[in-house]
Amino acid sequence: MGGHHAASGAAAWVAVASTGPYTLGWYPLDATGILIGGMATAGTALVCDWDHRSSTIAHSLPPLSNVIAVGIENASGGHRQGTHSVLGAAFFVLLATMAGQIQVQTDWGLLSVGAGLLCMFMINIAAKALKLFPKSGVISNWIFALTMAGLVTWFAPDQWTWLPVSMLIGVVVHIVGDLVTTGGVPLLWPLVVRPPKVLRRLPLLRIVWRPNGALSIPLLGRAGSRREWLVLIPVSAYAMVGMCVAAWSLAGTHYPAALALIGRLAGRG
């Protein structure tokens, strides 16, 4: 399910980027990186499903998101094909790597324009999947997206490498999530390796190596199953706690400066 993919992506980012208790700290970042990266990774964990013109993601920032969805659908061979493969994951990471390097030097410092534009889509996709917007809220979608683009452009961590890391974590989490459902994923796309007809009669092999060549380890059963919900409840809680801790830390850091600015403005008045 879309919301579960988003929550899993955010949780994975908290585990990898935070150095707090119960985290891995493999790619340690400050509170800004954890908060922005968490929101972005919630979106990158959904980007693989941007291969269907009728999907929720396709309608996240219309009409631009619809046009992109049609292009991805045509290039990847349809839903749950190329975007759910090793090759598709590599393409998305390459795209994020290129976007992360687009930076502009201004009088206000170095701005991460590429990261801001890409995160505009990623964060908005996550918000759409989590049903934070009304179905018909096109204007609110764009206002939120442009606001987040500005914040990421201004506050993105100095190391642009966080963006491809976020993309890698998101697409891997998504592919693994689909792998453990009955639908499976075509990991080797565009190479399709179907099991011989003789082997399709074996119950266990038929489940793992599907007739269409997809691989599946259906530990969670069908998408949206009760097992999936039971697993995702603690995962979502973990993501929420990690993001809230980062936000609290960030607020504590910038609160004195904000108070000082308000005081100066009041004094001038």
PDB file of C-alpha atoms in Angstrom:
ATOM      1  CA  MET A   1       0.000   0.000   0.000  1.00  0.00           C
ATOM      2  CA  GLY A   2       1.197   3.513  -0.811  1.00  0.00           C
ATOM      3  CA  GLY A   3       1.060   4.873   2.716  1.00  0.00           C
ATOM      4  CA  HIS A   4       2.935   1.843   4.004  1.00  0.00           C
ATOM      5  CA  HIS A   5       5.682   2.298   1.423  1.00  0.00           C
ATOM      6  CA  ALA A   6       6.036   5.942   2.530  1.00  0.00           C
ATOM      7  CA  ALA A   7       6.186   5.048   6.230  1.00  0.00           C
ATOM      8  CA  SER A   8       8.741   2.316   5.544  1.00  0.00           C
ATOM      9  CA  GLY A   9      10.931   4.736   3.610  1.00  0.00           C
ATOM     10  CA  ALA A  10      10.870   7.333   6.390  1.00  0.00           C
ATOM     11  CA  ALA A  11      11.611   4.672   9.014  1.00  0.00           C
ATOM     12  CA  ALA A  12      14.553   3.339   6.996  1.00  0.00           C
ATOM     13  CA  TRP A  13      15.961   6.862   6.667  1.00  0.00           C
ATOM     14  CA  VAL A  14      15.695   7.485  10.413  1.00  0.00           C
ATOM     15  CA  ALA A  15      17.495   4.189  11.059  1.00  0.00           C
ATOM     16  CA  VAL A  16      20.306   4.934   8.605  1.00  0.00           C
ATOM     17  CA  ALA A  17      20.808   8.687   9.125  1.00  0.00           C
ATOM     18  CA  SER A  18      20.212   9.119  12.865  1.00  0.00           C
ATOM     19  CA  THR A  19      22.723   8.295  15.573  1.00  0.00           C
ATOM     20  CA  GLY A  20      20.177   8.131  18.395  1.00  0.00           C
ATOM     21  CA  PRO A  21      19.098   5.023  20.300  1.00  0.00           C
ATOM     22  CA  TYR A  22      17.776   2.091  18.253  1.00  0.00           C
ATOM     23  CA  THR A  23      19.257   3.434  15.007  1.00  0.00           C
ATOM     24  CA  LEU A  24      22.065   2.220  12.750  1.00  0.00           C
ATOM     25  CA  GLY A  25      23.842   5.528  12.103  1.00  0.00           C
ATOM     26  CA  TRP A  26      25.369   4.303   8.833  1.00  0.00           C
ATOM     27  CA  TYR A  27      25.036   7.724   7.180  1.00  0.00           C
ATOM     28  CA  PRO A  28      24.902  10.175  10.102  1.00  0.00           C
ATOM     29  CA  LEU A  29      23.339  13.590   9.478  1.00  0.00           C
ATOM     30  CA  ASP A  30      22.218  16.492  11.625  1.00  0.00           C
ATOM     31  CA  ALA A  31      18.595  17.150  12.552  1.00  0.00           C
ATOM     32  CA  THR A  32      17.989  19.083   9.315  1.00  0.00           C
ATOM     33  CA  GLY A  33      19.217  16.174   7.220  1.00  0.00           C
ATOM     34  CA  ILE A  34      17.162  13.662   9.180  1.00  0.00           C
ATOM     35  CA  LEU A  35      13.952  15.707   8.914  1.00  0.00           C
ATOM     36  CA  ILE A  36      14.238  16.735   5.259  1.00  0.00           C
ATOM     37  CA  GLY A  37      15.708  13.395   4.232  1.00  0.00           C
ATOM     38  CA  GLY A  38      12.960  11.526   6.069  1.00  0.00           C
ATOM     39  CA  MET A  39      10.255  13.402   4.210  1.00  0.00           C
ATOM     40  CA  ALA A  40      12.083  12.952   0.908  1.00  0.00           C
ATOM     41  CA  THR A  41      12.645   9.234   1.480  1.00  0.00           C
ATOM     42  CA  ALA A  42       8.960   8.760   2.231  1.00  0.00           C
ATOM     43  CA  GLY A  43       8.511   9.971  -1.348  1.00  0.00           C
ATOM     44  CA  THR A  44      11.396   8.062  -2.943  1.00  0.00           C
ATOM     45  CA  ALA A  45       9.869   4.915  -1.441  1.00  0.00           C
ATOM     46  CA  LEU A  46       6.892   5.575  -3.736  1.00  0.00           C
ATOM     47  CA  VAL A  47       8.686   6.611  -6.916  1.00  0.00           C
ATOM     48  CA  CYS A  48       8.682   3.038  -8.260  1.00  0.00           C
ATOM     49  CA  ASP A  49       4.882   3.253  -8.550  1.00  0.00           C
ATOM     50  CA  TRP A  50       5.148   6.312 -10.794  1.00  0.00           C
ATOM     51  CA  ASP A  51       4.694   3.903 -13.687  1.00  0.00           C
ATOM     52  CA  HIS A  52       0.917   4.046 -13.958  1.00  0.00           C
ATOM     53  CA  ARG A  53      -0.920   7.048 -15.404  1.00  0.00           C
ATOM     54  CA  SER A  54      -3.917   6.453 -13.128  1.00  0.00           C
ATOM     55  CA  SER A  55      -1.958   6.092  -9.884  1.00  0.00           C
ATOM     56  CA  THR A  56      -2.213   8.435  -6.897  1.00  0.00           C
ATOM     57  CA  ILE A  57       1.347   9.575  -7.574  1.00  0.00           C
ATOM     58  CA  ALA A  58       0.467  10.508 -11.155  1.00  0.00           C
ATOM     59  CA  HIS A  59      -2.116  12.949  -9.772  1.00  0.00           C
ATOM     60  CA  SER A  60       0.142  14.458  -7.103  1.00  0.00           C
ATOM     61  CA  LEU A  61       1.106  17.581  -9.071  1.00  0.00           C
ATOM     62  CA  PRO A  62      -1.093  17.690 -12.155  1.00  0.00           C
ATOM     63  CA  PRO A  63      -0.621  18.150 -15.037  1.00  0.00           C
ATOM     64  CA  LEU A  64       3.166  17.786 -14.795  1.00  0.00           C
ATOM     65  CA  SER A  65       3.077  14.607 -12.700  1.00  0.00           C
ATOM     66  CA  ASN A  66       0.615  13.034 -15.173  1.00  0.00           C
ATOM     67  CA  VAL A  67       2.940  13.679 -18.108  1.00  0.00           C
ATOM     68  CA  ILE A  68       5.894  12.181 -16.211  1.00  0.00           C
ATOM     69  CA  ALA A  69       3.816   9.121 -15.302  1.00  0.00           C
ATOM     70  CA  VAL A  70       2.923   8.480 -18.941  1.00  0.00           C
ATOM     71  CA  GLY A  71       6.594   8.734 -19.906  1.00  0.00           C
ATOM     72  CA  ILE A  72       7.723   6.354 -17.159  1.00  0.00           C
ATOM     73  CA  GLU A  73       4.919   3.918 -17.963  1.00  0.00           C
ATOM     74  CA  ASN A  74       5.904   3.768 -21.629  1.00  0.00           C
ATOM     75  CA  ALA A  75       9.627   3.486 -20.924  1.00  0.00           C
ATOM     76  CA  SER A  76       9.315   0.816 -18.223  1.00  0.00           C
ATOM     77  CA  GLY A  77       6.827  -1.471 -19.949  1.00  0.00           C
ATOM     78  CA  GLY A  78       3.860  -0.770 -17.681  1.00  0.00           C
ATOM     79  CA  HIS A  79       3.010  -1.082 -14.021  1.00  0.00           C
ATOM     80  CA  ARG A  80       5.342  -3.092 -11.784  1.00  0.00           C
ATOM     81  CA  GLN A  81       7.829  -3.764 -14.561  1.00  0.00           C
ATOM     82  CA  GLY A  82      11.016  -1.782 -15.170  1.00  0.00           C
ATOM     83  CA  THR A  83      10.689   0.555 -12.196  1.00  0.00           C
ATOM     84  CA  HIS A  84      10.656  -2.461  -9.851  1.00  0.00           C
ATOM     85  CA  SER A  85      13.922  -3.917 -11.129  1.00  0.00           C
ATOM     86  CA  VAL A  86      17.614  -3.530 -10.360  1.00  0.00           C
ATOM     87  CA  LEU A  87      17.997  -1.503 -13.567  1.00  0.00           C
ATOM     88  CA  GLY A  88      15.110   0.767 -12.619  1.00  0.00           C
ATOM     89  CA  ALA A  89      16.568   1.355  -9.156  1.00  0.00           C
ATOM     90  CA  ALA A  90      19.940   2.256 -10.704  1.00  0.00           C
ATOM     91  CA  PHE A  91      18.241   4.762 -13.024  1.00  0.00           C
ATOM     92  CA  PHE A  92      16.460   6.527 -10.153  1.00  0.00           C
ATOM     93  CA  VAL A  93      19.671   6.736  -8.115  1.00  0.00           C
ATOM     94  CA  LEU A  94      21.529   8.165 -11.124  1.00  0.00           C
ATOM     95  CA  LEU A  95      18.785  10.741 -11.576  1.00  0.00           C
ATOM     96  CA  ALA A  96      19.064  11.788  -7.927  1.00  0.00           C
ATOM     97  CA  THR A  97      22.860  11.967  -8.196  1.00  0.00           C
ATOM     98  CA  MET A  98      22.631  14.312 -11.175  1.00  0.00           C
ATOM     99  CA  ALA A  99      19.954  16.460  -9.514  1.00  0.00           C
ATOM    100  CA  GLY A 100      21.985  16.735  -6.308  1.00  0.00           C
ATOM    101  CA  GLN A 101      24.865  18.341  -8.180  1.00  0.00           C
ATOM    102  CA  ILE A 102      22.768  21.190  -9.595  1.00  0.00           C
ATOM    103  CA  GLN A 103      23.671  24.003  -7.236  1.00  0.00           C
ATOM    104  CA  VAL A 104      23.665  27.788  -7.717  1.00  0.00           C
ATOM    105  CA  GLN A 105      25.960  30.249  -5.959  1.00  0.00           C
ATOM    106  CA  THR A 106      24.059  33.373  -4.924  1.00  0.00           C
ATOM    107  CA  ASP A 107      24.503  36.340  -2.592  1.00  0.00           C
ATOM    108  CA  TRP A 108      22.750  34.236   0.068  1.00  0.00           C
ATOM    109  CA  GLY A 109      25.126  31.309  -0.324  1.00  0.00           C
ATOM    110  CA  LEU A 110      25.078  28.023  -2.219  1.00  0.00           C
ATOM    111  CA  LEU A 111      21.534  26.902  -3.020  1.00  0.00           C
ATOM    112  CA  SER A 112      20.693  23.246  -3.729  1.00  0.00           C
ATOM    113  CA  VAL A 113      18.329  23.913  -6.647  1.00  0.00           C
ATOM    114  CA  GLY A 114      18.390  20.364  -8.053  1.00  0.00           C
ATOM    115  CA  ALA A 115      17.699  18.828  -4.647  1.00  0.00           C
ATOM    116  CA  GLY A 116      14.881  21.286  -4.101  1.00  0.00           C
ATOM    117  CA  LEU A 117      13.139  20.495  -7.379  1.00  0.00           C
ATOM    118  CA  LEU A 118      13.444  16.730  -6.985  1.00  0.00           C
ATOM    119  CA  CYS A 119      12.334  16.846  -3.356  1.00  0.00           C
ATOM    120  CA  MET A 120       9.383  18.990  -4.426  1.00  0.00           C
ATOM    121  CA  PHE A 121       8.026  15.896  -6.127  1.00  0.00           C
ATOM    122  CA  MET A 122       9.196  13.354  -3.562  1.00  0.00           C
ATOM    123  CA  ILE A 123       7.778  15.082  -0.483  1.00  0.00           C
ATOM    124  CA  ASN A 124       4.539  15.936  -2.259  1.00  0.00           C
ATOM    125  CA  ILE A 125       4.150  12.327  -3.432  1.00  0.00           C
ATOM    126  CA  ALA A 126       4.500  11.138   0.157  1.00  0.00           C
ATOM    127  CA  ALA A 127       1.968  13.690   1.394  1.00  0.00           C
ATOM    128  CA  LYS A 128      -0.479  12.600  -1.298  1.00  0.00           C
ATOM    129  CA  ALA A 129      -0.053   8.900  -0.472  1.00  0.00           C
ATOM    130  CA  LEU A 130      -0.561   9.639   3.229  1.00  0.00           C
ATOM    131  CA  LYS A 131      -3.801  11.448   2.291  1.00  0.00           C
ATOM    132  CA  LEU A 132      -2.714  14.811   3.697  1.00  0.00           C
ATOM    133  CA  PHE A 133      -4.413  16.566   0.776  1.00  0.00           C
ATOM    134  CA  PRO A 134      -8.013  16.452  -0.459  1.00  0.00           C
ATOM    135  CA  LYS A 135      -8.495  14.525  -3.705  1.00  0.00           C
ATOM    136  CA  SER A 136      -9.365  17.699  -5.576  1.00  0.00           C
ATOM    137  CA  GLY A 137      -6.799  19.933  -3.899  1.00  0.00           C
ATOM    138  CA  VAL A 138      -4.629  20.758  -6.914  1.00  0.00           C
ATOM    139  CA  ILE A 139      -3.842  24.301  -5.770  1.00  0.00           C
ATOM    140  CA  SER A 140      -3.001  23.190  -2.215  1.00  0.00           C
ATOM    141  CA  ASN A 141      -0.754  20.480  -3.678  1.00  0.00           C
ATOM    142  CA  TRP A 142       1.258  23.007  -5.643  1.00  0.00           C
ATOM    143  CA  ILE A 143       1.461  25.515  -2.771  1.00  0.00           C
ATOM    144  CA  PHE A 144       2.805  22.803  -0.470  1.00  0.00           C
ATOM    145  CA  ALA A 145       5.200  21.511  -3.139  1.00  0.00           C
ATOM    146  CA  LEU A 146       6.683  24.926  -3.921  1.00  0.00           C
ATOM    147  CA  THR A 147       7.035  25.734  -0.214  1.00  0.00           C
ATOM    148  CA  MET A 148       8.902  22.486   0.405  1.00  0.00           C
ATOM    149  CA  ALA A 149      11.067  23.086  -2.676  1.00  0.00           C
ATOM    150  CA  GLY A 150      12.086  26.456  -1.255  1.00  0.00           C
ATOM    151  CA  LEU A 151      12.847  25.018   2.175  1.00  0.00           C
ATOM    152  CA  VAL A 152      14.919  22.156   0.767  1.00  0.00           C
ATOM    153  CA  THR A 153      16.781  24.503  -1.585  1.00  0.00           C
ATOM    154  CA  TRP A 154      17.665  26.771   1.331  1.00  0.00           C
ATOM    155  CA  PHE A 155      18.139  24.314   4.194  1.00  0.00           C
ATOM    156  CA  ALA A 156      19.380  21.165   2.427  1.00  0.00           C
ATOM    157  CA  PRO A 157      22.532  19.769   4.021  1.00  0.00           C
ATOM    158  CA  ASP A 158      25.813  20.886   2.443  1.00  0.00           C
ATOM    159  CA  GLN A 159      26.649  17.358   1.312  1.00  0.00           C
ATOM    160  CA  TRP A 160      24.587  16.817  -1.826  1.00  0.00           C
ATOM    161  CA  THR A 161      25.257  13.082  -1.565  1.00  0.00           C
ATOM    162  CA  TRP A 162      22.333  12.689   0.851  1.00  0.00           C
ATOM    163  CA  LEU A 163      19.893  12.850  -2.081  1.00  0.00           C
ATOM    164  CA  PRO A 164      21.034   9.719  -3.974  1.00  0.00           C
ATOM    165  CA  VAL A 165      21.318   7.922  -0.637  1.00  0.00           C
ATOM    166  CA  SER A 166      17.697   8.841   0.062  1.00  0.00           C
ATOM    167  CA  MET A 167      16.682   7.625  -3.389  1.00  0.00           C
ATOM    168  CA  LEU A 168      18.585   4.351  -2.976  1.00  0.00           C
ATOM    169  CA  ILE A 169      17.005   3.651   0.404  1.00  0.00           C
ATOM    170  CA  GLY A 170      13.539   4.510  -0.877  1.00  0.00           C
ATOM    171  CA  VAL A 171      13.582   2.348  -4.002  1.00  0.00           C
ATOM    172  CA  VAL A 172      15.172  -0.591  -2.175  1.00  0.00           C
ATOM    173  CA  VAL A 173      12.539  -0.387   0.566  1.00  0.00           C
ATOM    174  CA  HIS A 174       9.800  -0.266  -2.061  1.00  0.00           C
ATOM    175  CA  ILE A 175      11.113  -3.206  -4.062  1.00  0.00           C
ATOM    176  CA  VAL A 176      11.630  -5.296  -0.932  1.00  0.00           C
ATOM    177  CA  GLY A 177       8.132  -4.365   0.223  1.00  0.00           C
ATOM    178  CA  ASP A 178       6.609  -5.615  -3.024  1.00  0.00           C
ATOM    179  CA  LEU A 179       8.890  -8.650  -3.001  1.00  0.00           C
ATOM    180  CA  VAL A 180       7.349  -9.908   0.251  1.00  0.00           C
ATOM    181  CA  THR A 181       3.806  -9.772  -1.170  1.00  0.00           C
ATOM    182  CA  THR A 182       2.155 -12.231  -3.519  1.00  0.00           C
ATOM    183  CA  GLY A 183       2.594 -10.009  -6.592  1.00  0.00           C
ATOM    184  CA  GLY A 184       6.381 -10.176  -6.599  1.00  0.00           C
ATOM    185  CA  VAL A 185       8.802  -8.056  -8.665  1.00  0.00           C
ATOM    186  CA  PRO A 186      10.691  -8.535 -11.960  1.00  0.00           C
ATOM    187  CA  LEU A 187      14.147  -7.912 -10.498  1.00  0.00           C
ATOM    188  CA  LEU A 188      16.019  -8.791 -13.691  1.00  0.00           C
ATOM    189  CA  TRP A 189      13.886  -6.689 -16.075  1.00  0.00           C
ATOM    190  CA  PRO A 190      14.133  -6.367 -19.083  1.00  0.00           C
ATOM    191  CA  LEU A 191      15.379  -9.950 -18.888  1.00  0.00           C
ATOM    192  CA  VAL A 192      12.391 -12.220 -18.239  1.00  0.00           C
ATOM    193  CA  VAL A 193      13.293 -15.681 -16.957  1.00  0.00           C
ATOM    194  CA  ARG A 194      10.195 -17.846 -16.649  1.00  0.00           C
ATOM    195  CA  PRO A 195      10.268 -21.175 -14.792  1.00  0.00           C
ATOM    196  CA  PRO A 196      10.040 -24.315 -16.934  1.00  0.00           C
ATOM    197  CA  LYS A 197       6.498 -25.720 -17.104  1.00  0.00           C
ATOM    198  CA  VAL A 198       7.579 -28.830 -15.206  1.00  0.00           C
ATOM    199  CA  LEU A 199       8.712 -26.719 -12.232  1.00  0.00           C
ATOM    200  CA  ARG A 200       5.530 -24.636 -12.180  1.00  0.00           C
ATOM    201  CA  ARG A 201       3.696 -27.614 -10.720  1.00  0.00           C
ATOM    202  CA  LEU A 202       5.778 -27.533  -7.532  1.00  0.00           C
ATOM    203  CA  PRO A 203       3.713 -25.573  -4.963  1.00  0.00           C
ATOM    204  CA  LEU A 204       6.553 -23.764  -3.184  1.00  0.00           C
ATOM    205  CA  LEU A 205       8.530 -22.923  -6.314  1.00  0.00           C
ATOM    206  CA  ARG A 206       5.373 -21.703  -8.052  1.00  0.00           C
ATOM    207  CA  ILE A 207       4.886 -19.153  -5.269  1.00  0.00           C
ATOM    208  CA  VAL A 208       8.496 -17.923  -5.232  1.00  0.00           C
ATOM    209  CA  TRP A 209       9.209 -18.035  -8.973  1.00  0.00           C
ATOM    210  CA  ARG A 210       5.997 -16.958 -10.630  1.00  0.00           C
ATOM    211  CA  PRO A 211       4.987 -18.021 -14.170  1.00  0.00           C
ATOM    212  CA  ASN A 212       5.524 -14.458 -15.459  1.00  0.00           C
ATOM    213  CA  GLY A 213       9.141 -14.523 -14.244  1.00  0.00           C
ATOM    214  CA  ALA A 214       8.575 -12.321 -11.182  1.00  0.00           C
ATOM    215  CA  LEU A 215      10.191 -13.251  -7.869  1.00  0.00           C
ATOM    216  CA  SER A 216       8.140 -13.325  -4.683  1.00  0.00           C
ATOM    217  CA  ILE A 217       8.688 -14.197  -1.026  1.00  0.00           C
ATOM    218  CA  PRO A 218       5.099 -13.592   0.143  1.00  0.00           C
ATOM    219  CA  LEU A 219       5.695 -13.260   3.875  1.00  0.00           C
ATOM    220  CA  LEU A 220       3.015 -10.556   4.115  1.00  0.00           C
ATOM    221  CA  GLY A 221       0.515 -12.149   1.731  1.00  0.00           C
ATOM    222  CA  ARG A 222      -1.476  -9.828  -0.506  1.00  0.00           C
ATOM    223  CA  ALA A 223      -0.880  -6.064  -0.477  1.00  0.00           C
ATOM    224  CA  GLY A 224      -2.972  -4.489   2.270  1.00  0.00           C
ATOM    225  CA  SER A 225      -3.295  -7.725   4.224  1.00  0.00           C
ATOM    226  CA  ARG A 226      -3.723  -7.889   7.994  1.00  0.00           C
ATOM    227  CA  ARG A 227      -0.126  -9.072   8.308  1.00  0.00           C
ATOM    228  CA  GLU A 228       1.060  -5.992   6.446  1.00  0.00           C
ATOM    229  CA  TRP A 229      -0.861  -3.719   8.806  1.00  0.00           C
ATOM    230  CA  LEU A 230       0.537  -5.490  11.875  1.00  0.00           C
ATOM    231  CA  VAL A 231       4.100  -5.002  10.618  1.00  0.00           C
ATOM    232  CA  LEU A 232       3.623  -1.397   9.516  1.00  0.00           C
ATOM    233  CA  ILE A 233       2.087  -0.097  12.751  1.00  0.00           C
ATOM    234  CA  PRO A 234       5.376  -0.276  14.716  1.00  0.00           C
ATOM    235  CA  VAL A 235       7.350   0.778  11.624  1.00  0.00           C
ATOM    236  CA  SER A 236       5.200   3.907  11.283  1.00  0.00           C
ATOM    237  CA  ALA A 237       5.555   4.660  14.992  1.00  0.00           C
ATOM    238  CA  TYR A 238       9.345   4.322  14.725  1.00  0.00           C
ATOM    239  CA  ALA A 239       9.422   6.761  11.793  1.00  0.00           C
ATOM    240  CA  MET A 240       7.174   9.231  13.597  1.00  0.00           C
ATOM    241  CA  VAL A 241       9.275   9.232  16.773  1.00  0.00           C
ATOM    242  CA  GLY A 242      12.521   9.704  14.834  1.00  0.00           C
ATOM    243  CA  MET A 243      11.142  12.578  12.770  1.00  0.00           C
ATOM    244  CA  CYS A 244       9.606  14.290  15.808  1.00  0.00           C
ATOM    245  CA  VAL A 245      12.879  14.068  17.738  1.00  0.00           C
ATOM    246  CA  ALA A 246      14.709  15.647  14.785  1.00  0.00           C
ATOM    247  CA  ALA A 247      12.079  18.396  14.492  1.00  0.00           C
ATOM    248  CA  TRP A 248      12.305  19.137  18.228  1.00  0.00           C
ATOM    249  CA  SER A 249      16.087  19.371  18.017  1.00  0.00           C
ATOM    250  CA  LEU A 250      15.842  21.653  15.000  1.00  0.00           C
ATOM    251  CA  ALA A 251      13.321  23.901  16.739  1.00  0.00           C
ATOM    252  CA  GLY A 252      15.552  24.152  19.794  1.00  0.00           C
ATOM    253  CA  THR A 253      18.502  25.164  17.621  1.00  0.00           C
ATOM    254  CA  HIS A 254      16.700  27.894  15.670  1.00  0.00           C
ATOM    255  CA  TYR A 255      14.349  29.151  18.406  1.00  0.00           C
ATOM    256  CA  PRO A 256      16.821  31.651  19.976  1.00  0.00           C
ATOM    257  CA  ALA A 257      17.701  33.097  16.562  1.00  0.00           C
ATOM    258  CA  ALA A 258      14.017  33.439  15.677  1.00  0.00           C
ATOM    259  CA  LEU A 259      13.323  35.210  18.977  1.00  0.00           C
ATOM    260  CA  ALA A 260      16.225  37.579  18.413  1.00  0.00           C
ATOM    261  CA  LEU A 261      14.974  38.411  14.904  1.00  0.00           C
ATOM    262  CA  ILE A 262      11.454  39.094  16.212  1.00  0.00           C
ATOM    263  CA  GLY A 263      12.916  41.290  18.931  1.00  0.00           C
ATOM    264  CA  ARG A 264      14.914  43.349  16.421  1.00  0.00           C
ATOM    265  CA  LEU A 265      11.877  43.789  14.190  1.00  0.00           C
ATOM    266  CA  ALA A 266       9.741  44.839  17.165  1.00  0.00           C
ATOM    267  CA  GLY A 267      12.400  47.330  18.263  1.00  0.00           C
ATOM    268  CA  ARG A 268      12.442  48.956  14.838  1.00  0.00           C
ATOM    269  CA  GLY A 269       8.660  49.269  14.962  1.00  0.00           C
TER     270      GLY A 269
END
